[in-house]
Structures are given as structure tokens and as C-alpha cells.
JSON list of C-alpha atoms in Angstrom, two decimals:
[
{"chain": "A", "resi": 720, "resn": "UNK", "atom": "CA", "xyz": [60.62, 182.89, 48.11]},
{"chain": "A", "resi": 721, "resn": "UNK", "atom": "CA", "xyz": [59.07, 182.66, 51.57]},
{"chain": "A", "resi": 722, "resn": "UNK", "atom": "CA", "xyz": [56.70, 185.19, 52.22]},
{"chain": "A", "resi": 723, "resn": "UNK", "atom": "CA", "xyz": [55.61, 185.89, 55.93]},
{"chain": "A", "resi": 724, "resn": "UNK", "atom": "CA", "xyz": [52.17, 183.93, 55.82]},
{"chain": "A", "resi": 725, "resn": "UNK", "atom": "CA", "xyz": [54.86, 180.81, 54.94]},
{"chain": "A", "resi": 726, "resn": "UNK", "atom": "CA", "xyz": [56.98, 178.45, 56.89]},
{"chain": "A", "resi": 727, "resn": "UNK", "atom": "CA", "xyz": [58.98, 175.66, 55.89]},
{"chain": "A", "resi": 728, "resn": "UNK", "atom": "CA", "xyz": [58.04, 171.58, 56.43]},
{"chain": "A", "resi": 729, "resn": "UNK", "atom": "CA", "xyz": [59.73, 170.42, 59.32]},
{"chain": "A", "resi": 730, "resn": "UNK", "atom": "CA", "xyz": [60.01, 167.18, 57.56]},
{"chain": "A", "resi": 731, "resn": "UNK", "atom": "CA", "xyz": [60.55, 167.22, 53.72]},
{"chain": "A", "resi": 732, "resn": "UNK", "atom": "CA", "xyz": [61.48, 171.33, 53.91]},
{"chain": "A", "resi": 733, "resn": "UNK", "atom": "CA", "xyz": [58.21, 172.55, 51.20]},
{"chain": "A", "resi": 734, "resn": "UNK", "atom": "CA", "xyz": [57.19, 175.94, 51.64]},
{"chain": "A", "resi": 735, "resn": "UNK", "atom": "CA", "xyz": [53.67, 175.55, 53.43]},
{"chain": "A", "resi": 736, "resn": "UNK", "atom": "CA", "xyz": [51.31, 178.11, 55.26]},
{"chain": "A", "resi": 737, "resn": "UNK", "atom": "CA", "xyz": [51.98, 179.01, 58.47]},
{"chain": "A", "resi": 738, "resn": "UNK", "atom": "CA", "xyz": [48.40, 178.21, 59.90]},
{"chain": "A", "resi": 739, "resn": "UNK", "atom": "CA", "xyz": [49.00, 174.51, 57.94]},
{"chain": "A", "resi": 740, "resn": "UNK", "atom": "CA", "xyz": [49.05, 172.09, 60.62]},
{"chain": "A", "resi": 741, "resn": "UNK", "atom": "CA", "xyz": [49.68, 169.48, 58.42]},
{"chain": "A", "resi": 742, "resn": "UNK", "atom": "CA", "xyz": [51.72, 169.66, 54.93]},
{"chain": "A", "resi": 743, "resn": "UNK", "atom": "CA", "xyz": [49.99, 168.88, 52.00]},
{"chain": "A", "resi": 744, "resn": "UNK", "atom": "CA", "xyz": [52.89, 167.32, 50.38]},
{"chain": "A", "resi": 745, "resn": "UNK", "atom": "CA", "xyz": [54.60, 164.73, 52.61]},
{"chain": "A", "resi": 746, "resn": "UNK", "atom": "CA", "xyz": [51.58, 164.60, 55.45]},
{"chain": "A", "resi": 747, "resn": "UNK", "atom": "CA", "xyz": [53.40, 165.10, 58.26]},
{"chain": "A", "resi": 748, "resn": "UNK", "atom": "CA", "xyz": [52.00, 167.05, 60.97]},
{"chain": "A", "resi": 749, "resn": "UNK", "atom": "CA", "xyz": [53.60, 170.28, 61.92]},
{"chain": "A", "resi": 750, "resn": "UNK", "atom": "CA", "xyz": [54.82, 171.40, 65.05]},
{"chain": "A", "resi": 751, "resn": "UNK", "atom": "CA", "xyz": [52.66, 174.20, 67.07]},
{"chain": "A", "resi": 752, "resn": "UNK", "atom": "CA", "xyz": [54.64, 177.33, 67.38]},
{"chain": "A", "resi": 753, "resn": "UNK", "atom": "CA", "xyz": [53.29, 180.14, 69.12]},
{"chain": "A", "resi": 754, "resn": "UNK", "atom": "CA", "xyz": [54.44, 183.94, 68.80]},
{"chain": "A", "resi": 755, "resn": "UNK", "atom": "CA", "xyz": [55.94, 183.28, 72.21]},
{"chain": "A", "resi": 756, "resn": "UNK", "atom": "CA", "xyz": [58.70, 181.05, 72.61]},
{"chain": "A", "resi": 757, "resn": "UNK", "atom": "CA", "xyz": [58.75, 178.59, 75.75]},
{"chain": "A", "resi": 758, "resn": "UNK", "atom": "CA", "xyz": [61.42, 180.24, 77.30]},
{"chain": "A", "resi": 759, "resn": "UNK", "atom": "CA", "xyz": [59.67, 183.51, 77.02]},
{"chain": "A", "resi": 760, "resn": "UNK", "atom": "CA", "xyz": [56.40, 182.28, 78.59]},
{"chain": "A", "resi": 761, "resn": "UNK", "atom": "CA", "xyz": [58.28, 180.45, 81.52]},
{"chain": "A", "resi": 762, "resn": "UNK", "atom": "CA", "xyz": [60.39, 183.96, 82.33]},
{"chain": "A", "resi": 763, "resn": "UNK", "atom": "CA", "xyz": [57.13, 185.52, 82.30]},
{"chain": "A", "resi": 764, "resn": "UNK", "atom": "CA", "xyz": [55.43, 183.04, 84.50]},
{"chain": "A", "resi": 765, "resn": "UNK", "atom": "CA", "xyz": [58.61, 183.33, 86.95]},
{"chain": "A", "resi": 766, "resn": "UNK", "atom": "CA", "xyz": [58.40, 186.91, 87.12]},
{"chain": "A", "resi": 767, "resn": "UNK", "atom": "CA", "xyz": [54.50, 186.76, 87.92]},
{"chain": "A", "resi": 768, "resn": "UNK", "atom": "CA", "xyz": [55.20, 184.39, 90.62]},
{"chain": "A", "resi": 769, "resn": "UNK", "atom": "CA", "xyz": [58.33, 186.07, 91.92]},
{"chain": "A", "resi": 770, "resn": "UNK", "atom": "CA", "xyz": [56.30, 189.52, 92.29]},
{"chain": "A", "resi": 771, "resn": "UNK", "atom": "CA", "xyz": [53.11, 187.99, 93.67]},
{"chain": "A", "resi": 772, "resn": "UNK", "atom": "CA", "xyz": [55.63, 186.19, 96.54]},
{"chain": "A", "resi": 773, "resn": "UNK", "atom": "CA", "xyz": [57.15, 189.44, 97.05]},
{"chain": "A", "resi": 774, "resn": "UNK", "atom": "CA", "xyz": [53.49, 191.67, 97.44]},
{"chain": "A", "resi": 775, "resn": "UNK", "atom": "CA", "xyz": [52.33, 189.06, 99.68]},
{"chain": "A", "resi": 776, "resn": "UNK", "atom": "CA", "xyz": [54.74, 187.59, 101.70]},
{"chain": "A", "resi": 777, "resn": "UNK", "atom": "CA", "xyz": [57.35, 189.68, 100.85]},
{"chain": "A", "resi": 778, "resn": "UNK", "atom": "CA", "xyz": [58.21, 190.32, 104.60]},
{"chain": "A", "resi": 779, "resn": "UNK", "atom": "CA", "xyz": [58.89, 186.58, 104.99]},
{"chain": "A", "resi": 780, "resn": "UNK", "atom": "CA", "xyz": [61.71, 186.59, 102.01]},
{"chain": "A", "resi": 781, "resn": "UNK", "atom": "CA", "xyz": [59.45, 183.71, 100.27]},
{"chain": "A", "resi": 782, "resn": "UNK", "atom": "CA", "xyz": [60.37, 185.16, 96.80]},
{"chain": "A", "resi": 783, "resn": "UNK", "atom": "CA", "xyz": [64.16, 184.91, 97.97]},
{"chain": "A", "resi": 784, "resn": "UNK", "atom": "CA", "xyz": [63.95, 181.30, 98.37]},
{"chain": "A", "resi": 785, "resn": "UNK", "atom": "CA", "xyz": [61.57, 180.67, 95.43]},
{"chain": "A", "resi": 786, "resn": "UNK", "atom": "CA", "xyz": [64.84, 182.66, 92.97]},
{"chain": "A", "resi": 787, "resn": "UNK", "atom": "CA", "xyz": [67.21, 180.79, 94.94]},
{"chain": "A", "resi": 788, "resn": "UNK", "atom": "CA", "xyz": [68.69, 183.11, 97.09]},
{"chain": "A", "resi": 789, "resn": "UNK", "atom": "CA", "xyz": [68.67, 181.44, 100.45]},
{"chain": "A", "resi": 790, "resn": "UNK", "atom": "CA", "xyz": [71.06, 182.92, 102.87]},
{"chain": "A", "resi": 791, "resn": "UNK", "atom": "CA", "xyz": [69.26, 186.28, 101.94]},
{"chain": "A", "resi": 792, "resn": "UNK", "atom": "CA", "xyz": [65.72, 184.74, 102.59]},
{"chain": "A", "resi": 793, "resn": "UNK", "atom": "CA", "xyz": [66.76, 183.46, 105.97]},
{"chain": "A", "resi": 794, "resn": "UNK", "atom": "CA", "xyz": [67.87, 186.92, 106.40]},
{"chain": "A", "resi": 795, "resn": "UNK", "atom": "CA", "xyz": [65.00, 188.67, 105.21]},
{"chain": "A", "resi": 796, "resn": "UNK", "atom": "CA", "xyz": [62.87, 185.93, 107.19]},
{"chain": "A", "resi": 797, "resn": "UNK", "atom": "CA", "xyz": [64.18, 187.13, 110.36]},
{"chain": "A", "resi": 798, "resn": "UNK", "atom": "CA", "xyz": [64.42, 190.77, 110.16]},
{"chain": "A", "resi": 799, "resn": "UNK", "atom": "CA", "xyz": [60.87, 190.61, 108.46]},
{"chain": "A", "resi": 800, "resn": "UNK", "atom": "CA", "xyz": [62.18, 192.09, 105.54]},
{"chain": "A", "resi": 801, "resn": "UNK", "atom": "CA", "xyz": [64.44, 194.56, 106.83]},
{"chain": "A", "resi": 802, "resn": "UNK", "atom": "CA", "xyz": [60.88, 195.64, 108.32]},
{"chain": "A", "resi": 803, "resn": "UNK", "atom": "CA", "xyz": [59.37, 196.30, 105.04]},
{"chain": "A", "resi": 804, "resn": "UNK", "atom": "CA", "xyz": [61.66, 198.17, 103.76]},
{"chain": "A", "resi": 805, "resn": "UNK", "atom": "CA", "xyz": [63.77, 195.31, 102.02]},
{"chain": "A", "resi": 806, "resn": "UNK", "atom": "CA", "xyz": [60.92, 193.88, 100.66]},
{"chain": "A", "resi": 807, "resn": "UNK", "atom": "CA", "xyz": [60.00, 197.08, 99.13]},
{"chain": "A", "resi": 808, "resn": "UNK", "atom": "CA", "xyz": [63.07, 197.77, 97.43]},
{"chain": "A", "resi": 809, "resn": "UNK", "atom": "CA", "xyz": [62.80, 193.82, 96.08]},
{"chain": "A", "resi": 810, "resn": "UNK", "atom": "CA", "xyz": [59.22, 194.69, 94.88]},
{"chain": "A", "resi": 811, "resn": "UNK", "atom": "CA", "xyz": [60.58, 197.82, 93.16]},
{"chain": "A", "resi": 812, "resn": "UNK", "atom": "CA", "xyz": [63.69, 196.02, 91.54]},
{"chain": "A", "resi": 813, "resn": "UNK", "atom": "CA", "xyz": [61.24, 193.18, 90.53]},
{"chain": "A", "resi": 814, "resn": "UNK", "atom": "CA", "xyz": [58.77, 195.43, 88.70]},
{"chain": "A", "resi": 815, "resn": "UNK", "atom": "CA", "xyz": [61.64, 197.68, 86.93]},
{"chain": "A", "resi": 816, "resn": "UNK", "atom": "CA", "xyz": [63.03, 194.36, 85.45]},
{"chain": "A", "resi": 817, "resn": "UNK", "atom": "CA", "xyz": [66.35, 194.30, 87.00]},
{"chain": "A", "resi": 818, "resn": "UNK", "atom": "CA", "xyz": [65.82, 191.41, 89.56]},
{"chain": "A", "resi": 819, "resn": "UNK", "atom": "CA", "xyz": [67.93, 188.11, 88.94]},
{"chain": "A", "resi": 820, "resn": "UNK", "atom": "CA", "xyz": [67.87, 184.50, 90.28]},
{"chain": "A", "resi": 821, "resn": "UNK", "atom": "CA", "xyz": [70.50, 182.72, 92.46]},
{"chain": "A", "resi": 822, "resn": "UNK", "atom": "CA", "xyz": [72.49, 182.03, 88.63]},
{"chain": "A", "resi": 823, "resn": "UNK", "atom": "CA", "xyz": [72.31, 185.64, 87.71]},
{"chain": "A", "resi": 824, "resn": "UNK", "atom": "CA", "xyz": [69.37, 185.17, 85.35]},
{"chain": "A", "resi": 825, "resn": "UNK", "atom": "CA", "xyz": [67.31, 188.11, 84.39]},
{"chain": "A", "resi": 826, "resn": "UNK", "atom": "CA", "xyz": [63.58, 187.61, 85.98]},
{"chain": "A", "resi": 827, "resn": "UNK", "atom": "CA", "xyz": [61.54, 190.14, 84.02]},
{"chain": "A", "resi": 828, "resn": "UNK", "atom": "CA", "xyz": [58.60, 190.10, 82.27]},
{"chain": "A", "resi": 829, "resn": "UNK", "atom": "CA", "xyz": [58.91, 190.46, 78.30]}
]
């Protein structure tokens, strides 16, 4: 029975310690697994980038261009972010975690 501090070897399937870099049975180096998945890390980085772009360059719609909303980005650029109101609303939506990219994927902090 596998315990919390154990995992299976990627090559031979033997139960090994979670911290083991090399399987003692077959000698194969184990891939590094962090607590956060790679997808979660990318999403978190994208959220931080979007938030900072909105805060510093939001009146130019840069965060909209970054997330793929090109048409809305151009409109925000021409209206200076709706005189700042549109930018403020976008900033609040990004902080709340309800902002989505052009593909409909949520951009939120995990």
C-alpha cells in the first residue's frame, strides 16, 4: 500500500520515496514534480502579467492586446481606456478572477 511520502517509479513501477531522484531498483532518474503543475504556473504568470499591464498601461488597452482581445484593445487605445473607467473595471475583473482571454480561458490567480 502506497503512503503519502511515497510515489511510483516512472520506469519500473516500484514504490519509492517522494524525494528520491533515482529509483533504487532500476536506477532511472525520476522527473521533477513540483507541487504546482506547469499549467497552474503558466496561468498564474499570465494573471500577474495581465494585472500589471492593466495597472500601468491599461489606458492604452495593452492588457487586451496581451490576452488576444485585439479589437477591444484598439477601442481602448483610441478612447484612452474609456477615460480610465473601462481600465478600472477591467482591473477589478482581473483581481476578482473573472477575466478571460480571447479563447475563453479564465485568467485567474490560483
